[in-house]
mmCIF file of C-alpha atoms and ligand atoms in Angstrom:
data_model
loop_
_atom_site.group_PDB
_atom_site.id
_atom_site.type_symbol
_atom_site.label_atom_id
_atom_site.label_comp_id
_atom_site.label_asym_id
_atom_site.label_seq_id
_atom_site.Cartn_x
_atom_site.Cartn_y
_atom_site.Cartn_z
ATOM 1 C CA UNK S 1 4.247 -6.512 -8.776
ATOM 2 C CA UNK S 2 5.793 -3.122 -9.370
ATOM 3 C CA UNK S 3 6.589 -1.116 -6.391
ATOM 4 C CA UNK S 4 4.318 1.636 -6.561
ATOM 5 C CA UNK S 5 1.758 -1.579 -6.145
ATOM 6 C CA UNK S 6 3.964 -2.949 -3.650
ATOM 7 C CA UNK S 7 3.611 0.033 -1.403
ATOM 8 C CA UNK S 8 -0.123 0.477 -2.214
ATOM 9 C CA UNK S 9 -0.568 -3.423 -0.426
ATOM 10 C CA UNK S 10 1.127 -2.638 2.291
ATOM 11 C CA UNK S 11 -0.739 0.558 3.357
ATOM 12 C CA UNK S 12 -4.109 -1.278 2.974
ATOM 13 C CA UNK S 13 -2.502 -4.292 4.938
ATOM 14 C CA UNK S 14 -1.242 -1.715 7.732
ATOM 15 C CA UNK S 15 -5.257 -0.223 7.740
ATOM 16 C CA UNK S 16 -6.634 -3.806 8.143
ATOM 17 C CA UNK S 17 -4.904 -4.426 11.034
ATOM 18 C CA UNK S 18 -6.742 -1.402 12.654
ATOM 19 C CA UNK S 19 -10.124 -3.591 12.263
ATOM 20 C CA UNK S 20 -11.724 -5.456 14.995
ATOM 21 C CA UNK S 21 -14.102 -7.667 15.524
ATOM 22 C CA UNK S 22 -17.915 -5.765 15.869
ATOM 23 C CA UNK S 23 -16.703 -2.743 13.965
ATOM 24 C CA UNK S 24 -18.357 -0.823 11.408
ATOM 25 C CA UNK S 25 -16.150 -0.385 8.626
ATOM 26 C CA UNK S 26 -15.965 2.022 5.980
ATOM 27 C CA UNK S 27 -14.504 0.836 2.316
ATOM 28 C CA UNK S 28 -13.206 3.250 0.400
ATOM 29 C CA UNK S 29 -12.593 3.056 -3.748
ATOM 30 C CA UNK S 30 -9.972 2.930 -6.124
ATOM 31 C CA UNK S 31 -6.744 0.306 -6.107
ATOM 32 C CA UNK S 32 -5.182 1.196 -2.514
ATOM 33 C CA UNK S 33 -8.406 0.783 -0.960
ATOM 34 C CA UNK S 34 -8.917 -3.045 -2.647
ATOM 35 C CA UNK S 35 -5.810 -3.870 -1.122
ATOM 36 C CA UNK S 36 -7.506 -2.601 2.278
ATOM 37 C CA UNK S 37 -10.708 -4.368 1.234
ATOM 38 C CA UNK S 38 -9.112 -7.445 0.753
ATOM 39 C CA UNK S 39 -6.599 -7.740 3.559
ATOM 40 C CA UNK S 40 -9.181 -6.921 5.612
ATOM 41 C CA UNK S 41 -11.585 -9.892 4.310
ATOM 42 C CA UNK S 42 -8.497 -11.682 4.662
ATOM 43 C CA UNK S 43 -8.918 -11.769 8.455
ATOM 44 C CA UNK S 44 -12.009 -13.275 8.856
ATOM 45 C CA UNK S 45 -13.245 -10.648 11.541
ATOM 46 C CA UNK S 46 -17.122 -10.152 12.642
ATOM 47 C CA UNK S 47 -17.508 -6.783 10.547
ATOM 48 C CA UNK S 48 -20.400 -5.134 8.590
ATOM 49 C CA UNK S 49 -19.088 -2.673 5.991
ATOM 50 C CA UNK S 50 -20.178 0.448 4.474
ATOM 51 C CA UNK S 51 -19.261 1.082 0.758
ATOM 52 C CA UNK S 52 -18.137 4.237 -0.864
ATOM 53 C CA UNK S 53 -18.973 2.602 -4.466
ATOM 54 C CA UNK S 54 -20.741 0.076 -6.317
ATOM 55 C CA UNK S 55 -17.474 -1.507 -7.520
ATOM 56 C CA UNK S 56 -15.971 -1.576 -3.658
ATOM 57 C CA UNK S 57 -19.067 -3.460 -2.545
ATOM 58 C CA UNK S 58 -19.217 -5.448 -5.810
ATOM 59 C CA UNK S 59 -15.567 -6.873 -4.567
ATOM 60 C CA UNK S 60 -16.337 -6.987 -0.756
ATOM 61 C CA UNK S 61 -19.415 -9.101 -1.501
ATOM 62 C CA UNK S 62 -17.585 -11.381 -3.972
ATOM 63 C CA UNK S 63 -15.247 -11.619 -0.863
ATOM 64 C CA UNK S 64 -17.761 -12.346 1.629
ATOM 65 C CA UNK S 65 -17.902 -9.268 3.542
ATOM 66 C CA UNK S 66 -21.144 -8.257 5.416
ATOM 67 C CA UNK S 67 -22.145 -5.148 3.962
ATOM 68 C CA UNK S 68 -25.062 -2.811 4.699
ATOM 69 C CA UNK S 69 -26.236 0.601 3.327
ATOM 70 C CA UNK S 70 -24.833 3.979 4.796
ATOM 71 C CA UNK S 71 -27.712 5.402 7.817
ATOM 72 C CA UNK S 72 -28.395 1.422 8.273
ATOM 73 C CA UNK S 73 -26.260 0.858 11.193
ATOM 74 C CA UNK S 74 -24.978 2.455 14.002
ATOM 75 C CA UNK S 75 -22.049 5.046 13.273
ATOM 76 C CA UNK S 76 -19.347 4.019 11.725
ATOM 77 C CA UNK S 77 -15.649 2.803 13.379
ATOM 78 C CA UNK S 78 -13.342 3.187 11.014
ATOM 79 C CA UNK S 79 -12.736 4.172 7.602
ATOM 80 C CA UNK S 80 -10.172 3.393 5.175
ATOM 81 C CA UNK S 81 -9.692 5.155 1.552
ATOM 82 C CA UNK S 82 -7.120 5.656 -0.803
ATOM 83 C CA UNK S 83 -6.377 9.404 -2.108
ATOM 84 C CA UNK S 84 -4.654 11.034 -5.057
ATOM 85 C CA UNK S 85 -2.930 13.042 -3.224
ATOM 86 C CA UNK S 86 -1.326 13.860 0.249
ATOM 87 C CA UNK S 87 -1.027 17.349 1.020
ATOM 88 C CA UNK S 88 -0.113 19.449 4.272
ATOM 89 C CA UNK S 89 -1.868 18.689 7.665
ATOM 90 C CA UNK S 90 -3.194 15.620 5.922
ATOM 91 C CA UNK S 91 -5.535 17.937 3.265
ATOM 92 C CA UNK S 92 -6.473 15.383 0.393
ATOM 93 C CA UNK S 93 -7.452 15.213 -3.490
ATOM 94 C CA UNK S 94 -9.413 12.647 -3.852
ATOM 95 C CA UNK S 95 -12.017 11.728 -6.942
ATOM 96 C CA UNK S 96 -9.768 10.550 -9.250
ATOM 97 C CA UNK S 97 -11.896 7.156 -9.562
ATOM 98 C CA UNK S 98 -15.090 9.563 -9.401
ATOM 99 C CA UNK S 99 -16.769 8.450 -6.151
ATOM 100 C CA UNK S 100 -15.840 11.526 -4.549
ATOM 101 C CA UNK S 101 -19.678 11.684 -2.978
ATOM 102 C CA UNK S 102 -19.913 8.784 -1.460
ATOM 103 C CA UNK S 103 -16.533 9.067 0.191
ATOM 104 C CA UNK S 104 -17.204 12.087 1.618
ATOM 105 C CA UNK S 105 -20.577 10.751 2.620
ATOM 106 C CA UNK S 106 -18.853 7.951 4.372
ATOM 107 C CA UNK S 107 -16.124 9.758 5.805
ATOM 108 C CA UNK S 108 -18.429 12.110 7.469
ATOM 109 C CA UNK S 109 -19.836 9.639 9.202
ATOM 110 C CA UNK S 110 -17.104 7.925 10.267
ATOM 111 C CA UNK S 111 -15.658 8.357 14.065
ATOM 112 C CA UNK S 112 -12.042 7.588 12.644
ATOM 113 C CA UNK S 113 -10.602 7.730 8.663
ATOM 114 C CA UNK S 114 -7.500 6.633 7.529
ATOM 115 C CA UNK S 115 -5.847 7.022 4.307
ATOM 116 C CA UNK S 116 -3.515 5.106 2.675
ATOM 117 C CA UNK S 117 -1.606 5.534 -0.328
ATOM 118 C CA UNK S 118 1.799 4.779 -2.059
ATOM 119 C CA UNK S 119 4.575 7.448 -1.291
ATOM 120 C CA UNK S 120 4.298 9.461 -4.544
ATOM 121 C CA UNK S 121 0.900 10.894 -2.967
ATOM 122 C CA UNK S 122 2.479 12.891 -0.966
ATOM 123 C CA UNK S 123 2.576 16.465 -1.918
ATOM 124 C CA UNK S 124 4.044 19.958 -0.588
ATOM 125 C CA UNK S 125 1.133 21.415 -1.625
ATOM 126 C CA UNK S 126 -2.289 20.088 -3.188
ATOM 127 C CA UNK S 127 -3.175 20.558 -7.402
ATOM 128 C CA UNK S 128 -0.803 19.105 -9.273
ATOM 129 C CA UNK S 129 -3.390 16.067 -9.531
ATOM 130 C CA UNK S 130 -6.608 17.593 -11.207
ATOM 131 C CA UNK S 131 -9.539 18.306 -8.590
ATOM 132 C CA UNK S 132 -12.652 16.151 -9.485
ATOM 133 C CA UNK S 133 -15.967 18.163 -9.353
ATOM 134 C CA UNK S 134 -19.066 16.335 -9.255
ATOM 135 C CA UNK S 135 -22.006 18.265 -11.106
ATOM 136 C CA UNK S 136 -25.304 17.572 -11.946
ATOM 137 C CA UNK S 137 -25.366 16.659 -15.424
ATOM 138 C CA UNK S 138 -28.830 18.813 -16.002
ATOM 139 C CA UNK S 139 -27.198 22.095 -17.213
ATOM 140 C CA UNK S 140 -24.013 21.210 -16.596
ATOM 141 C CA UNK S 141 -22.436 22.809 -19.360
ATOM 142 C CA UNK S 142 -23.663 25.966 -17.648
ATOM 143 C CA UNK S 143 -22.268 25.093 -14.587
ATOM 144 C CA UNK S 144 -18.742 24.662 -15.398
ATOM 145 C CA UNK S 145 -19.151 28.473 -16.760
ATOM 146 C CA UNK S 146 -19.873 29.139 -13.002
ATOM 147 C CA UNK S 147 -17.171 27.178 -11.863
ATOM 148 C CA UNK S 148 -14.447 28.733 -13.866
ATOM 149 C CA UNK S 149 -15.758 32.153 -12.307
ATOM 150 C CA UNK S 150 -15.511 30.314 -9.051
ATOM 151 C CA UNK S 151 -11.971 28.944 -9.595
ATOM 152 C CA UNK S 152 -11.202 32.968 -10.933
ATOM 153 C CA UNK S 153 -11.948 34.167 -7.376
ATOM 154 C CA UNK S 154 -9.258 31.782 -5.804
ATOM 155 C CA UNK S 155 -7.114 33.251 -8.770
ATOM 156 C CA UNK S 156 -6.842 29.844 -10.457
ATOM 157 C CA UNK S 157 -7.768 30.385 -13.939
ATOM 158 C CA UNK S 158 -8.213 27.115 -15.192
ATOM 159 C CA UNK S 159 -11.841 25.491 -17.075
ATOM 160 C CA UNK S 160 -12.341 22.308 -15.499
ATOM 161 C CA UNK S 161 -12.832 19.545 -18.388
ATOM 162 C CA UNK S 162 -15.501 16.928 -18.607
ATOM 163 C CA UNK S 163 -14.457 13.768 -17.524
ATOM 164 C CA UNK S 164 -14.525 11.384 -20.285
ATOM 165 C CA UNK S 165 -14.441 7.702 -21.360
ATOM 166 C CA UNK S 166 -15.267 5.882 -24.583
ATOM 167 C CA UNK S 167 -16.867 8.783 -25.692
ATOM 168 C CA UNK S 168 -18.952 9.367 -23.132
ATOM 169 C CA UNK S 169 -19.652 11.499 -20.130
ATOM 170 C CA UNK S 170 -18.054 9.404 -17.289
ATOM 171 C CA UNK S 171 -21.077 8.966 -14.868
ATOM 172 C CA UNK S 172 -21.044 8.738 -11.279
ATOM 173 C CA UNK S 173 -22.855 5.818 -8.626
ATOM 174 C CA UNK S 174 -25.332 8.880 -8.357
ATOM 175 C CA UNK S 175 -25.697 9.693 -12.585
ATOM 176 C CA UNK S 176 -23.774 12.923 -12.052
ATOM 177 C CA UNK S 177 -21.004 14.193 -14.101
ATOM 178 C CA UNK S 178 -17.053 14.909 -13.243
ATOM 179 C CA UNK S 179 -15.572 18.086 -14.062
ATOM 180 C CA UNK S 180 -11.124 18.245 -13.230
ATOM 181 C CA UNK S 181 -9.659 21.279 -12.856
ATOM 182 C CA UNK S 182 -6.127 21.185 -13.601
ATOM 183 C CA UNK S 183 -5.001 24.103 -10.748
ATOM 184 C CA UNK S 184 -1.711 23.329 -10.383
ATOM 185 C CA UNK S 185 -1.107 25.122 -6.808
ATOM 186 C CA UNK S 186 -4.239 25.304 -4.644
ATOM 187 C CA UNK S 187 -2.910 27.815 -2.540
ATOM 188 C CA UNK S 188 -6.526 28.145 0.177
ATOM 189 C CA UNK S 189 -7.845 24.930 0.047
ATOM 190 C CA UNK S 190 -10.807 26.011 2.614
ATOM 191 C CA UNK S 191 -11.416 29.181 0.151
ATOM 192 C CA UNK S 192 -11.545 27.104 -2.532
ATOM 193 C CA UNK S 193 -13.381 24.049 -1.553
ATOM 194 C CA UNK S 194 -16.274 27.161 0.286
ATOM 195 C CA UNK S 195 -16.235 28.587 -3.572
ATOM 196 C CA UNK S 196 -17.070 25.634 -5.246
ATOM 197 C CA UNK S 197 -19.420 24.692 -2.970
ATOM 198 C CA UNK S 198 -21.746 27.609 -3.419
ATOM 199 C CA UNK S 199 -21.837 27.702 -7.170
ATOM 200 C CA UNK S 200 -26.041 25.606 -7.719
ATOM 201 C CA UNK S 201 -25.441 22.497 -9.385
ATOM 202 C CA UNK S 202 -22.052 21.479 -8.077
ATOM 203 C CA UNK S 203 -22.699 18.408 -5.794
ATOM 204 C CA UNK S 204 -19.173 17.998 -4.234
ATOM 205 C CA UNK S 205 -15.886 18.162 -4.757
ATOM 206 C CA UNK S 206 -12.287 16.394 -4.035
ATOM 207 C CA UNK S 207 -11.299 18.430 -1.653
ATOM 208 C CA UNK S 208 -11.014 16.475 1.920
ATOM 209 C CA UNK S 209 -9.873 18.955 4.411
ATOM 210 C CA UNK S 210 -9.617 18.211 8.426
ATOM 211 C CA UNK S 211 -11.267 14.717 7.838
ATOM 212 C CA UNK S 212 -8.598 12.499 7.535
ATOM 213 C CA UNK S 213 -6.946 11.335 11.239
ATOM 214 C CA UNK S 214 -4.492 9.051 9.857
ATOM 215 C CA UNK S 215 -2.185 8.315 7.167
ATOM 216 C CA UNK S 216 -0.186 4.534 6.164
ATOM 217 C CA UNK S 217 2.027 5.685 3.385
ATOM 218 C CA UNK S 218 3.899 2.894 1.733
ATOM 219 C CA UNK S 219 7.545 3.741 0.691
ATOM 220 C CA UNK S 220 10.954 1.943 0.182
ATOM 221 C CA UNK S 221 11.397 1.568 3.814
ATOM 222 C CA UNK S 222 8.089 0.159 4.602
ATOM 223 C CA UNK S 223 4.817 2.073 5.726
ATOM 224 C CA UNK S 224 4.811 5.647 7.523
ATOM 225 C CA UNK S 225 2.121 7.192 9.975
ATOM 226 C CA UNK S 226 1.108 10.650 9.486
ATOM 227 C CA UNK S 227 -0.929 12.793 11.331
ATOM 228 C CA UNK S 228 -2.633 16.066 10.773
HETATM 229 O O1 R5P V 301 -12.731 8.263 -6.542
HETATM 230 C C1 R5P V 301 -11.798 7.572 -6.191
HETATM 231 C C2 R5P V 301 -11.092 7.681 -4.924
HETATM 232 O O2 R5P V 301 -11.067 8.952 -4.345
HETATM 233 C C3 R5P V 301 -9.762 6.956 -4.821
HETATM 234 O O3 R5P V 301 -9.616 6.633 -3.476
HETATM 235 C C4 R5P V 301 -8.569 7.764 -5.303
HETATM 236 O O4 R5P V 301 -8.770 8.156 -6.644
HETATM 237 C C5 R5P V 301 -7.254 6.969 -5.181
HETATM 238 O O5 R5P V 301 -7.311 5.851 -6.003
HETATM 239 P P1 R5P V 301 -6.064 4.856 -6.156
HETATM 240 O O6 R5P V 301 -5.858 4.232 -4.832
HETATM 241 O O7 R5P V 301 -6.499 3.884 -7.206
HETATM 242 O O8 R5P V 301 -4.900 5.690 -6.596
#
């Protein structure tokens, strides 16, 4: 296992050890998050869990995890999600596996979120890693016109690019489409994140700002709390 996996494992082992028995659980996507999801199958507790994608609940179910849909239980305990980046007062990117939406639904309705991540998510300042925008695909060459005049505002002047694969329009869980703005320094992350917000068709964004309580980073010394 390389180390960059190595530390990913043990920041979803840390999170799992947060989980108790009768708790609603939030799973979050991408490869830190598995590590979460399956440490925390792992333990054998009396959980039901709440999925941010179909591929999370695909793997909790094939795990034997009790899973429900989001609004069909009582609010949820604890969250745990991976990020692509780590930046001041525990401001994320996240989006970079395109379930953005159902992350932040999740999150919001979560009493407590933690993120974990592998020490190289850590950042000064957020951007370097290319902010996922989830638009409606109806028009949404039109929107991303809107967006750069968005982005222009916050004085990044960067067009986000259609996420790709095999050809294709990468489609969300929800049949939307990803824009990424490269923007290299997001200076106002709030400014930004209320700017892309109010252009019609955008959906959400990457930008998780004052939602995150906790942080298990994994380095070469073992795993690190953070707090806002
Ligand atoms: O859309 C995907 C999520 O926001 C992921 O949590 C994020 O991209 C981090 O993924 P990974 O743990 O695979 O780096």
């Amino acid at each position: 296992m390389s180390d960059v996996d190595a530390q990913k494992r043990a920041s979803g082992e840390a999170a799992a050890e947060l989980a108790e028995s009768g708790m609603v659980v939030g799973l979050g996507t991408g490869s830190t998050a598995a590590w979460f999801v399956k440490a925390l199958a792992a333990r054998k507790l009396d959980v039901t869990c709440v999925c941010t994608s179909v591929a999370t609940a695909d793997l909790a179910a094939g795990l034997g995890l009790r899973i429900a849909e989001l609004g069909e239980t009582r609010e949820i305990d604890l969250t745990v999600d991976g990020a692509d980046e780590i930046g001041p007062g525990l401001s994320l990117i996240k989006g970079g596996g395109a379930a953005l939406l159902r992350e932040k639904l999740v999150w919001e309705a979560s009493k407590r979120c933690v993120v974990i991540a592998d020490a190289a998510k850590q950042v000064p300042l957020l951007g370097k890693f290319p902010l996922p925008i989830e638009v409606v695909a109806f028009g949404h060459k039109t929107t991303q016109l809107r967006l750069c005049d968005a982005l222009a505002e916050c004085d990044i002047g960067v067009a986000p690019r259609l996420r790709m694969k095999d050809g294709a329009p990468v489609l969300t869980d929800g049949g939307n489409v990803i824009y990424d703005a490269a923007c290299g320094r997001i200076e106002d992350p709030a400014a930004l994140a209320a700017a892309l917000k109010s252009v019609t068709g955008v959906v959400d964004h990457g930008l998780f700002l004052d939602l995150a309580d906790l942080a298990l980073v994994g380095t070469v010394d073992g795993v690190i709390r953070l707090e806002p």
